[in-house]
mmCIF file of N, CA and C in Angstrom:
data_model
loop_
_atom_site.group_PDB
_atom_site.id
_atom_site.type_symbol
_atom_site.label_atom_id
_atom_site.label_comp_id
_atom_site.label_asym_id
_atom_site.label_seq_id
_atom_site.Cartn_x
_atom_site.Cartn_y
_atom_site.Cartn_z
ATOM 1 N N UNK J 1456 2.818 -19.345 13.750
ATOM 2 C CA UNK J 1456 3.377 -18.156 14.381
ATOM 3 C C UNK J 1456 2.526 -16.955 14.004
ATOM 4 N N UNK J 1457 2.274 -16.126 14.968
ATOM 5 C CA UNK J 1457 1.362 -15.005 14.760
ATOM 6 C C UNK J 1457 2.108 -13.674 14.752
ATOM 7 N N UNK J 1458 2.295 -13.077 13.566
ATOM 8 C CA UNK J 1458 2.949 -11.771 13.421
ATOM 9 C C UNK J 1458 4.219 -11.641 14.249
ATOM 10 N N UNK J 1459 5.115 -12.610 14.126
ATOM 11 C CA UNK J 1459 6.338 -12.593 14.928
ATOM 12 C C UNK J 1459 7.224 -11.397 14.606
ATOM 13 N N UNK J 1460 7.103 -10.842 13.377
ATOM 14 C CA UNK J 1460 7.928 -9.685 13.018
ATOM 15 C C UNK J 1460 7.647 -8.488 13.916
ATOM 16 N N UNK J 1461 6.461 -8.433 14.510
ATOM 17 C CA UNK J 1461 6.122 -7.314 15.400
ATOM 18 C C UNK J 1461 6.926 -7.358 16.690
ATOM 19 N N UNK J 1462 7.476 -8.528 17.020
ATOM 20 C CA UNK J 1462 8.246 -8.663 18.256
ATOM 21 C C UNK J 1462 9.728 -8.363 18.070
ATOM 22 N N UNK J 1463 10.164 -8.195 16.836
ATOM 23 C CA UNK J 1463 11.574 -7.892 16.577
ATOM 24 C C UNK J 1463 11.839 -6.450 16.989
ATOM 25 N N UNK J 1464 12.863 -6.213 17.829
ATOM 26 C CA UNK J 1464 13.200 -4.829 18.178
ATOM 27 C C UNK J 1464 13.541 -4.039 16.924
ATOM 28 N N UNK J 1465 12.934 -2.859 16.781
ATOM 29 C CA UNK J 1465 13.131 -2.058 15.570
ATOM 30 C C UNK J 1465 12.938 -0.579 15.869
ATOM 31 N N UNK J 1466 13.533 0.252 15.031
ATOM 32 C CA UNK J 1466 13.247 1.684 15.055
ATOM 33 C C UNK J 1466 11.866 1.860 14.439
ATOM 34 N N UNK J 1467 11.003 2.570 15.104
ATOM 35 C CA UNK J 1467 9.643 2.793 14.616
ATOM 36 C C UNK J 1467 9.601 4.075 13.791
ATOM 37 N N UNK J 1468 9.013 3.980 12.600
ATOM 38 C CA UNK J 1468 8.910 5.120 11.689
ATOM 39 C C UNK J 1468 7.449 5.315 11.319
ATOM 40 N N UNK J 1469 6.957 6.536 11.462
ATOM 41 C CA UNK J 1469 5.594 6.848 11.054
ATOM 42 C C UNK J 1469 5.642 7.974 10.029
ATOM 43 N N UNK J 1470 4.860 7.822 8.962
ATOM 44 C CA UNK J 1470 4.877 8.815 7.898
ATOM 45 C C UNK J 1470 3.608 8.725 7.068
ATOM 46 N N UNK J 1471 3.396 9.777 6.299
ATOM 47 C CA UNK J 1471 2.335 9.771 5.304
ATOM 48 C C UNK J 1471 2.926 9.202 4.021
ATOM 49 N N UNK J 1472 2.109 8.541 3.239
ATOM 50 C CA UNK J 1472 2.575 7.880 2.017
ATOM 51 C C UNK J 1472 3.393 8.813 1.127
ATOM 52 N N UNK J 1473 3.000 10.073 1.028
ATOM 53 C CA UNK J 1473 3.696 11.038 0.171
ATOM 54 C C UNK J 1473 5.118 11.335 0.626
ATOM 55 N N UNK J 1474 5.464 11.001 1.857
ATOM 56 C CA UNK J 1474 6.805 11.268 2.371
ATOM 57 C C UNK J 1474 7.759 10.110 2.128
ATOM 58 N N UNK J 1475 7.326 9.128 1.373
ATOM 59 C CA UNK J 1475 8.137 7.947 1.129
ATOM 60 C C UNK J 1475 9.476 8.230 0.490
ATOM 61 N N UNK J 1476 9.532 9.230 -0.404
ATOM 62 C CA UNK J 1476 10.810 9.507 -1.083
ATOM 63 C C UNK J 1476 11.865 10.004 -0.098
ATOM 64 N N UNK J 1477 11.454 10.751 0.919
ATOM 65 C CA UNK J 1477 12.409 11.208 1.934
ATOM 66 C C UNK J 1477 12.737 10.069 2.898
ATOM 67 N N UNK J 1478 11.716 9.333 3.275
ATOM 68 C CA UNK J 1478 11.905 8.237 4.220
ATOM 69 C C UNK J 1478 12.801 7.152 3.640
ATOM 70 N N UNK J 1479 12.727 6.932 2.334
ATOM 71 C CA UNK J 1479 13.514 5.882 1.705
ATOM 72 C C UNK J 1479 15.002 6.047 1.972
ATOM 73 N N UNK J 1480 15.514 7.255 1.824
ATOM 74 C CA UNK J 1480 16.945 7.477 2.063
ATOM 75 C C UNK J 1480 17.304 7.308 3.538
ATOM 76 N N UNK J 1481 16.422 7.759 4.422
ATOM 77 C CA UNK J 1481 16.654 7.569 5.863
ATOM 78 C C UNK J 1481 16.679 6.077 6.178
ATOM 79 N N UNK J 1482 15.722 5.336 5.631
ATOM 80 C CA UNK J 1482 15.660 3.894 5.864
ATOM 81 C C UNK J 1482 16.872 3.180 5.278
ATOM 82 N N UNK J 1483 17.354 3.635 4.121
ATOM 83 C CA UNK J 1483 18.567 3.046 3.541
ATOM 84 C C UNK J 1483 19.753 3.220 4.487
ATOM 85 N N UNK J 1484 19.862 4.396 5.108
ATOM 86 C CA UNK J 1484 20.940 4.629 6.067
ATOM 87 C C UNK J 1484 20.831 3.726 7.289
ATOM 88 N N UNK J 1485 19.620 3.542 7.778
ATOM 89 C CA UNK J 1485 19.400 2.643 8.920
ATOM 90 C C UNK J 1485 19.780 1.220 8.532
ATOM 91 N N UNK J 1486 19.332 0.810 7.361
ATOM 92 C CA UNK J 1486 19.607 -0.546 6.872
ATOM 93 C C UNK J 1486 21.101 -0.792 6.696
ATOM 94 N N UNK J 1487 21.833 0.211 6.209
ATOM 95 C CA UNK J 1487 23.288 0.071 6.043
ATOM 96 C C UNK J 1487 23.975 -0.261 7.358
ATOM 97 N N UNK J 1488 23.398 0.193 8.453
ATOM 98 C CA UNK J 1488 23.976 -0.065 9.773
ATOM 99 C C UNK J 1488 23.461 -1.368 10.387
ATOM 100 N N UNK J 1489 22.570 -2.058 9.680
ATOM 101 C CA UNK J 1489 22.107 -3.356 10.151
ATOM 102 C C UNK J 1489 21.058 -3.319 11.247
ATOM 103 N N UNK J 1490 20.353 -2.219 11.362
ATOM 104 C CA UNK J 1490 19.316 -2.086 12.393
ATOM 105 C C UNK J 1490 17.948 -2.211 11.722
ATOM 106 N N UNK J 1491 17.065 -3.041 12.270
ATOM 107 C CA UNK J 1491 15.731 -3.157 11.676
ATOM 108 C C UNK J 1491 14.862 -1.934 11.952
ATOM 109 N N UNK J 1492 13.895 -1.708 11.076
ATOM 110 C CA UNK J 1492 12.941 -0.627 11.271
ATOM 111 C C UNK J 1492 11.560 -1.129 10.881
ATOM 112 N N UNK J 1493 10.552 -0.470 11.404
ATOM 113 C CA UNK J 1493 9.170 -0.817 11.103
ATOM 114 C C UNK J 1493 8.435 0.455 10.708
ATOM 115 N N UNK J 1494 7.674 0.389 9.634
ATOM 116 C CA UNK J 1494 6.994 1.564 9.092
ATOM 117 C C UNK J 1494 5.498 1.501 9.376
ATOM 118 N N UNK J 1495 4.952 2.635 9.784
ATOM 119 C CA UNK J 1495 3.511 2.806 9.892
ATOM 120 C C UNK J 1495 3.137 3.952 8.965
ATOM 121 N N UNK J 1496 2.259 3.676 8.007
ATOM 122 C CA UNK J 1496 1.783 4.726 7.105
ATOM 123 C C UNK J 1496 0.422 5.205 7.586
ATOM 124 N N UNK J 1497 0.251 6.524 7.602
ATOM 125 C CA UNK J 1497 -1.023 7.117 8.002
ATOM 126 C C UNK J 1497 -1.570 7.947 6.852
ATOM 127 N N UNK J 1498 -2.838 8.282 6.947
ATOM 128 C CA UNK J 1498 -3.476 9.023 5.858
ATOM 129 C C UNK J 1498 -2.973 10.462 5.793
ATOM 130 N N UNK J 1499 -3.092 11.033 4.607
ATOM 131 C CA UNK J 1499 -2.645 12.396 4.346
ATOM 132 C C UNK J 1499 -3.310 13.375 5.311
ATOM 133 N N UNK J 1500 -2.522 14.302 5.824
ATOM 134 C CA UNK J 1500 -3.037 15.317 6.736
ATOM 135 C C UNK J 1500 -2.988 14.925 8.200
ATOM 136 N N UNK J 1501 -2.584 13.690 8.490
ATOM 137 C CA UNK J 1501 -2.516 13.225 9.881
ATOM 138 C C UNK J 1501 -1.346 13.862 10.624
ATOM 139 N N UNK J 1502 -0.175 13.843 9.989
ATOM 140 C CA UNK J 1502 1.035 14.387 10.623
ATOM 141 C C UNK J 1502 1.353 15.723 9.980
ATOM 142 N N UNK J 1503 1.561 16.740 10.816
ATOM 143 C CA UNK J 1503 1.909 18.070 10.305
ATOM 144 C C UNK J 1503 3.006 18.670 11.177
ATOM 145 N N UNK J 1504 3.450 19.851 10.829
ATOM 146 C CA UNK J 1504 4.569 20.462 11.563
ATOM 147 C C UNK J 1504 4.222 20.770 13.017
ATOM 148 N N UNK J 1505 2.934 20.827 13.335
ATOM 149 C CA UNK J 1505 2.519 21.092 14.721
ATOM 150 C C UNK J 1505 2.586 19.846 15.599
ATOM 151 N N UNK J 1506 2.370 18.658 15.019
ATOM 152 C CA UNK J 1506 2.313 17.449 15.841
ATOM 153 C C UNK J 1506 3.396 16.412 15.522
ATOM 154 N N UNK J 1507 4.291 16.696 14.597
ATOM 155 C CA UNK J 1507 5.314 15.726 14.206
ATOM 156 C C UNK J 1507 6.208 15.347 15.393
ATOM 157 N N UNK J 1508 6.494 16.270 16.274
ATOM 158 C CA UNK J 1508 7.287 15.979 17.472
ATOM 159 C C UNK J 1508 6.556 14.978 18.358
ATOM 160 N N UNK J 1509 5.257 15.158 18.540
ATOM 161 C CA UNK J 1509 4.462 14.233 19.354
ATOM 162 C C UNK J 1509 4.517 12.822 18.767
ATOM 163 N N UNK J 1510 4.352 12.733 17.446
ATOM 164 C CA UNK J 1510 4.386 11.421 16.801
ATOM 165 C C UNK J 1510 5.757 10.755 16.943
ATOM 166 N N UNK J 1511 6.824 11.513 16.782
ATOM 167 C CA UNK J 1511 8.165 10.942 16.926
ATOM 168 C C UNK J 1511 8.379 10.427 18.340
ATOM 169 N N UNK J 1512 7.926 11.184 19.314
ATOM 170 C CA UNK J 1512 8.074 10.769 20.712
ATOM 171 C C UNK J 1512 7.256 9.506 20.978
ATOM 172 N N UNK J 1513 6.026 9.452 20.464
ATOM 173 C CA UNK J 1513 5.184 8.264 20.648
ATOM 174 C C UNK J 1513 5.820 7.030 20.000
ATOM 175 N N UNK J 1514 6.407 7.213 18.816
ATOM 176 C CA UNK J 1514 7.060 6.090 18.146
ATOM 177 C C UNK J 1514 8.264 5.610 18.950
ATOM 178 N N UNK J 1515 9.021 6.532 19.530
ATOM 179 C CA UNK J 1515 10.166 6.155 20.360
ATOM 180 C C UNK J 1515 9.709 5.379 21.593
ATOM 181 N N UNK J 1516 8.595 5.789 22.185
ATOM 182 C CA UNK J 1516 8.053 5.094 23.347
ATOM 183 C C UNK J 1516 7.612 3.676 22.982
ATOM 184 N N UNK J 1517 7.134 3.510 21.767
ATOM 185 C CA UNK J 1517 6.637 2.223 21.278
ATOM 186 C C UNK J 1517 7.782 1.273 20.893
ATOM 187 N N UNK J 1518 8.911 1.818 20.497
ATOM 188 C CA UNK J 1518 10.031 1.037 19.974
ATOM 189 C C UNK J 1518 10.792 0.303 21.077
ATOM 190 N N UNK J 1519 11.074 -0.977 20.817
ATOM 191 C CA UNK J 1519 11.908 -1.739 21.761
ATOM 192 C C UNK J 1519 13.356 -1.243 21.739
ATOM 193 N N UNK J 1520 13.728 -0.549 20.661
ATOM 194 C CA UNK J 1520 15.061 0.061 20.580
ATOM 195 C C UNK J 1520 15.050 1.503 21.077
ATOM 196 N N UNK J 1521 13.888 1.980 21.461
ATOM 197 C CA UNK J 1521 13.687 3.313 22.047
ATOM 198 C C UNK J 1521 13.943 4.454 21.073
ATOM 199 N N UNK J 1522 13.875 4.169 19.758
ATOM 200 C CA UNK J 1522 14.050 5.197 18.735
ATOM 201 C C UNK J 1522 12.801 5.289 17.876
ATOM 202 N N UNK J 1523 12.377 6.512 17.624
ATOM 203 C CA UNK J 1523 11.227 6.740 16.766
ATOM 204 C C UNK J 1523 11.486 7.891 15.813
ATOM 205 N N UNK J 1524 10.903 7.782 14.630
ATOM 206 C CA UNK J 1524 11.041 8.817 13.599
ATOM 207 C C UNK J 1524 9.649 9.134 13.073
ATOM 208 N N UNK J 1525 9.369 10.418 12.924
ATOM 209 C CA UNK J 1525 8.113 10.849 12.313
ATOM 210 C C UNK J 1525 8.430 11.854 11.215
ATOM 211 N N UNK J 1526 7.721 11.717 10.091
ATOM 212 C CA UNK J 1526 7.904 12.627 8.965
ATOM 213 C C UNK J 1526 6.575 13.239 8.576
ATOM 214 N N UNK J 1527 6.606 14.546 8.346
ATOM 215 C CA UNK J 1527 5.456 15.247 7.780
ATOM 216 C C UNK J 1527 5.959 15.911 6.503
ATOM 217 N N UNK J 1528 5.105 16.554 5.740
ATOM 218 C CA UNK J 1528 5.581 17.140 4.480
ATOM 219 C C UNK J 1528 6.714 18.159 4.637
ATOM 220 N N UNK J 1529 6.820 18.820 5.782
ATOM 221 C CA UNK J 1529 7.837 19.862 5.965
ATOM 222 C C UNK J 1529 9.074 19.408 6.727
ATOM 223 N N UNK J 1530 8.921 18.469 7.643
ATOM 224 C CA UNK J 1530 10.049 18.151 8.511
ATOM 225 C C UNK J 1530 10.064 16.698 8.941
ATOM 226 N N UNK J 1531 11.186 16.312 9.536
ATOM 227 C CA UNK J 1531 11.356 14.985 10.129
ATOM 228 C C UNK J 1531 11.919 15.163 11.523
ATOM 229 N N UNK J 1532 11.436 14.346 12.446
ATOM 230 C CA UNK J 1532 11.916 14.400 13.823
ATOM 231 C C UNK J 1532 12.356 12.988 14.226
ATOM 232 N N UNK J 1533 13.549 12.902 14.817
ATOM 233 C CA UNK J 1533 14.137 11.652 15.290
ATOM 234 C C UNK J 1533 14.180 11.739 16.811
ATOM 235 N N UNK J 1534 13.585 10.765 17.502
ATOM 236 C CA UNK J 1534 13.478 10.864 18.953
ATOM 237 C C UNK J 1534 13.970 9.606 19.650
ATOM 238 N N UNK J 1535 14.466 9.786 20.863
ATOM 239 C CA UNK J 1535 14.896 8.718 21.756
ATOM 240 C C UNK J 1535 13.977 8.759 22.967
ATOM 241 N N UNK J 1536 13.472 7.611 23.384
ATOM 242 C CA UNK J 1536 12.440 7.576 24.420
ATOM 243 C C UNK J 1536 12.877 8.126 25.780
ATOM 244 N N UNK J 1537 14.153 8.149 26.042
ATOM 245 C CA UNK J 1537 14.615 8.635 27.355
ATOM 246 C C UNK J 1537 14.842 10.142 27.403
ATOM 247 N N UNK J 1538 14.696 10.798 26.272
ATOM 248 C CA UNK J 1538 14.817 12.255 26.248
ATOM 249 C C UNK J 1538 13.455 12.884 26.523
ATOM 250 N N UNK J 1539 13.471 14.125 26.974
ATOM 251 C CA UNK J 1539 12.218 14.852 27.134
ATOM 252 C C UNK J 1539 11.609 15.073 25.762
ATOM 253 N N UNK J 1540 10.286 15.078 25.713
ATOM 254 C CA UNK J 1540 9.600 15.203 24.430
ATOM 255 C C UNK J 1540 10.057 16.436 23.658
ATOM 256 N N UNK J 1541 10.330 17.529 24.338
ATOM 257 C CA UNK J 1541 10.706 18.793 23.695
ATOM 258 C C UNK J 1541 12.129 18.789 23.160
ATOM 259 N N UNK J 1542 12.901 17.711 23.441
ATOM 260 C CA UNK J 1542 14.312 17.665 23.057
ATOM 261 C C UNK J 1542 14.635 16.412 22.240
ATOM 262 N N UNK J 1543 14.222 16.381 20.973
ATOM 263 C CA UNK J 1543 14.532 15.209 20.143
ATOM 264 C C UNK J 1543 16.023 15.115 19.826
ATOM 265 N N UNK J 1544 16.422 13.984 19.305
ATOM 266 C CA UNK J 1544 17.814 13.769 18.920
ATOM 267 C C UNK J 1544 18.175 14.655 17.729
ATOM 268 N N UNK J 1545 17.374 14.571 16.657
ATOM 269 C CA UNK J 1545 17.572 15.374 15.446
ATOM 270 C C UNK J 1545 16.223 15.900 14.980
ATOM 271 N N UNK J 1546 16.262 17.080 14.369
ATOM 272 C CA UNK J 1546 15.097 17.610 13.662
ATOM 273 C C UNK J 1546 15.580 18.169 12.334
ATOM 274 N N UNK J 1547 14.924 17.766 11.264
ATOM 275 C CA UNK J 1547 15.191 18.346 9.948
ATOM 276 C C UNK J 1547 14.032 19.286 9.681
ATOM 277 N N UNK J 1548 14.287 20.587 9.698
ATOM 278 C CA UNK J 1548 13.231 21.588 9.576
ATOM 279 C C UNK J 1548 12.621 21.674 8.177
ATOM 280 N N UNK J 1549 13.424 21.612 7.149
ATOM 281 C CA UNK J 1549 12.927 21.708 5.771
ATOM 282 C C UNK J 1549 13.397 20.476 5.008
ATOM 283 N N UNK J 1550 12.698 19.382 5.232
ATOM 284 C CA UNK J 1550 13.138 18.090 4.672
ATOM 285 C C UNK J 1550 13.260 18.133 3.157
ATOM 286 N N UNK J 1551 12.438 18.946 2.509
ATOM 287 C CA UNK J 1551 12.460 19.036 1.039
ATOM 288 C C UNK J 1551 13.737 19.680 0.515
ATOM 289 N N UNK J 1552 14.519 20.335 1.387
ATOM 290 C CA UNK J 1552 15.755 20.992 0.941
ATOM 291 C C UNK J 1552 17.013 20.183 1.277
ATOM 292 N N UNK J 1553 16.821 18.983 1.791
ATOM 293 C CA UNK J 1553 17.952 18.140 2.191
ATOM 294 C C UNK J 1553 18.192 17.085 1.117
ATOM 295 N N UNK J 1554 19.451 16.903 0.750
ATOM 296 C CA UNK J 1554 19.809 15.945 -0.291
ATOM 297 C C UNK J 1554 19.762 14.499 0.180
ATOM 298 N N UNK J 1555 19.809 13.593 -0.782
ATOM 299 C CA UNK J 1555 19.736 12.159 -0.494
ATOM 300 C C UNK J 1555 20.854 11.690 0.433
ATOM 301 N N UNK J 1556 22.076 12.154 0.171
ATOM 302 C CA UNK J 1556 23.213 11.729 0.996
ATOM 303 C C UNK J 1556 23.041 12.144 2.451
ATOM 304 N N UNK J 1557 22.551 13.360 2.663
ATOM 305 C CA UNK J 1557 22.370 13.837 4.026
ATOM 306 C C UNK J 1557 21.241 13.085 4.730
ATOM 307 N N UNK J 1558 20.159 12.789 4.009
ATOM 308 C CA UNK J 1558 19.074 12.003 4.593
ATOM 309 C C UNK J 1558 19.575 10.616 4.994
ATOM 310 N N UNK J 1559 20.381 10.024 4.128
ATOM 311 C CA UNK J 1559 20.955 8.704 4.435
ATOM 312 C C UNK J 1559 21.855 8.785 5.668
ATOM 313 N N UNK J 1560 22.593 9.884 5.782
ATOM 314 C CA UNK J 1560 23.461 10.089 6.945
ATOM 315 C C UNK J 1560 22.646 10.165 8.236
ATOM 316 N N UNK J 1561 21.503 10.832 8.196
ATOM 317 C CA UNK J 1561 20.620 10.858 9.373
ATOM 318 C C UNK J 1561 20.209 9.437 9.745
ATOM 319 N N UNK J 1562 19.892 8.630 8.740
ATOM 320 C CA UNK J 1562 19.541 7.233 9.005
ATOM 321 C C UNK J 1562 20.701 6.457 9.595
ATOM 322 N N UNK J 1563 21.893 6.640 9.017
ATOM 323 C CA UNK J 1563 23.095 6.007 9.573
ATOM 324 C C UNK J 1563 23.261 6.366 11.041
ATOM 325 N N UNK J 1564 23.157 7.658 11.326
ATOM 326 C CA UNK J 1564 23.458 8.130 12.674
ATOM 327 C C UNK J 1564 22.413 7.740 13.707
ATOM 328 N N UNK J 1565 21.140 7.674 13.332
ATOM 329 C CA UNK J 1565 20.138 7.244 14.306
ATOM 330 C C UNK J 1565 20.368 5.766 14.629
ATOM 331 N N UNK J 1566 20.770 4.981 13.619
ATOM 332 C CA UNK J 1566 21.084 3.572 13.847
ATOM 333 C C UNK J 1566 22.346 3.422 14.688
ATOM 334 N N UNK J 1567 23.322 4.288 14.462
ATOM 335 C CA UNK J 1567 24.559 4.239 15.244
ATOM 336 C C UNK J 1567 24.306 4.588 16.711
ATOM 337 N N UNK J 1568 23.363 5.462 16.962
ATOM 338 C CA UNK J 1568 22.991 5.749 18.350
ATOM 339 C C UNK J 1568 22.437 4.498 19.019
ATOM 340 N N UNK J 1569 21.620 3.751 18.287
ATOM 341 C CA UNK J 1569 21.083 2.493 18.815
ATOM 342 C C UNK J 1569 22.220 1.528 19.127
ATOM 343 N N UNK J 1570 23.210 1.461 18.232
ATOM 344 C CA UNK J 1570 24.342 0.545 18.410
ATOM 345 C C UNK J 1570 25.349 1.042 19.442
ATOM 346 N N UNK J 1571 25.283 2.321 19.769
ATOM 347 C CA UNK J 1571 26.224 2.874 20.742
ATOM 348 C C UNK J 1571 27.610 3.098 20.178
ATOM 349 N N UNK J 1572 27.690 3.427 18.887
ATOM 350 C CA UNK J 1572 28.992 3.695 18.269
ATOM 351 C C UNK J 1572 29.025 5.144 17.781
ATOM 352 N N UNK J 1573 30.221 5.679 17.521
ATOM 353 C CA UNK J 1573 30.325 7.087 17.100
ATOM 354 C C UNK J 1573 29.531 7.383 15.830
ATOM 355 N N UNK J 1574 29.048 8.604 15.770
ATOM 356 C CA UNK J 1574 28.275 9.050 14.615
ATOM 357 C C UNK J 1574 29.193 9.359 13.443
ATOM 358 N N UNK J 1575 28.638 9.243 12.245
ATOM 359 C CA UNK J 1575 29.370 9.623 11.037
ATOM 360 C C UNK J 1575 29.261 11.132 10.868
ATOM 361 N N UNK J 1576 30.322 11.729 10.314
ATOM 362 C CA UNK J 1576 30.301 13.163 10.038
ATOM 363 C C UNK J 1576 29.795 13.407 8.634
ATOM 364 N N UNK J 1577 29.191 14.571 8.448
ATOM 365 C CA UNK J 1577 28.734 14.977 7.122
ATOM 366 C C UNK J 1577 29.939 15.506 6.364
ATOM 367 N N UNK J 1578 30.363 14.784 5.340
ATOM 368 C CA UNK J 1578 31.555 15.171 4.589
ATOM 369 C C UNK J 1578 31.221 15.921 3.310
ATOM 370 N N UNK J 1579 29.921 16.083 3.024
ATOM 371 C CA UNK J 1579 29.577 16.830 1.812
ATOM 372 C C UNK J 1579 29.840 18.310 2.045
ATOM 373 N N UNK J 1580 30.248 18.985 1.024
ATOM 374 C CA UNK J 1580 30.591 20.402 1.148
ATOM 375 C C UNK J 1580 29.369 21.271 0.897
ATOM 376 N N UNK J 1581 29.267 22.332 1.671
ATOM 377 C CA UNK J 1581 28.196 23.284 1.456
ATOM 378 C C UNK J 1581 28.608 24.226 0.326
ATOM 379 N N UNK J 1582 27.676 25.001 -0.152
ATOM 380 C CA UNK J 1582 27.973 25.950 -1.237
ATOM 381 C C UNK J 1582 29.049 26.939 -0.824
ATOM 382 N N UNK J 1583 29.055 27.345 0.452
ATOM 383 C CA UNK J 1583 30.068 28.307 0.939
ATOM 384 C C UNK J 1583 31.456 27.672 0.929
ATOM 385 N N UNK J 1584 31.542 26.391 1.327
ATOM 386 C CA UNK J 1584 32.837 25.718 1.379
ATOM 387 C C UNK J 1584 33.410 25.490 -0.019
ATOM 388 N N UNK J 1585 32.531 25.237 -0.985
ATOM 389 C CA UNK J 1585 32.974 24.983 -2.356
ATOM 390 C C UNK J 1585 33.389 26.269 -3.047
ATOM 391 N N UNK J 1586 32.554 27.316 -2.904
ATOM 392 C CA UNK J 1586 32.768 28.555 -3.651
ATOM 393 C C UNK J 1586 33.693 29.468 -2.974
#
């Protein structure tokens, strides 16, 4: 058998190696929902805030599940192939300021979109709600 794993429908994820800590929580959320994903790592400086949307859209076009995710050092973009390129499903503008639970929730919800079931709500409290 020749690279049969490439034929498994999966959410396509592209990132630079340094973004692994953010991607890990997103991937954990996807995995919790039972949806496969495939990772492509690119060299440093390839993905930036100017082209991350393009990469997410390209990954969605490539995915048999029609979902793609791209991460750069500043942000993450989640895209569905049937949407216009300028209108992704989710965008995290400052990925470095988002906690692990919220990143995992993004992963849960992108997988839930693939499954066609309701999204999970963010139940963590913001500083304003707590104080």
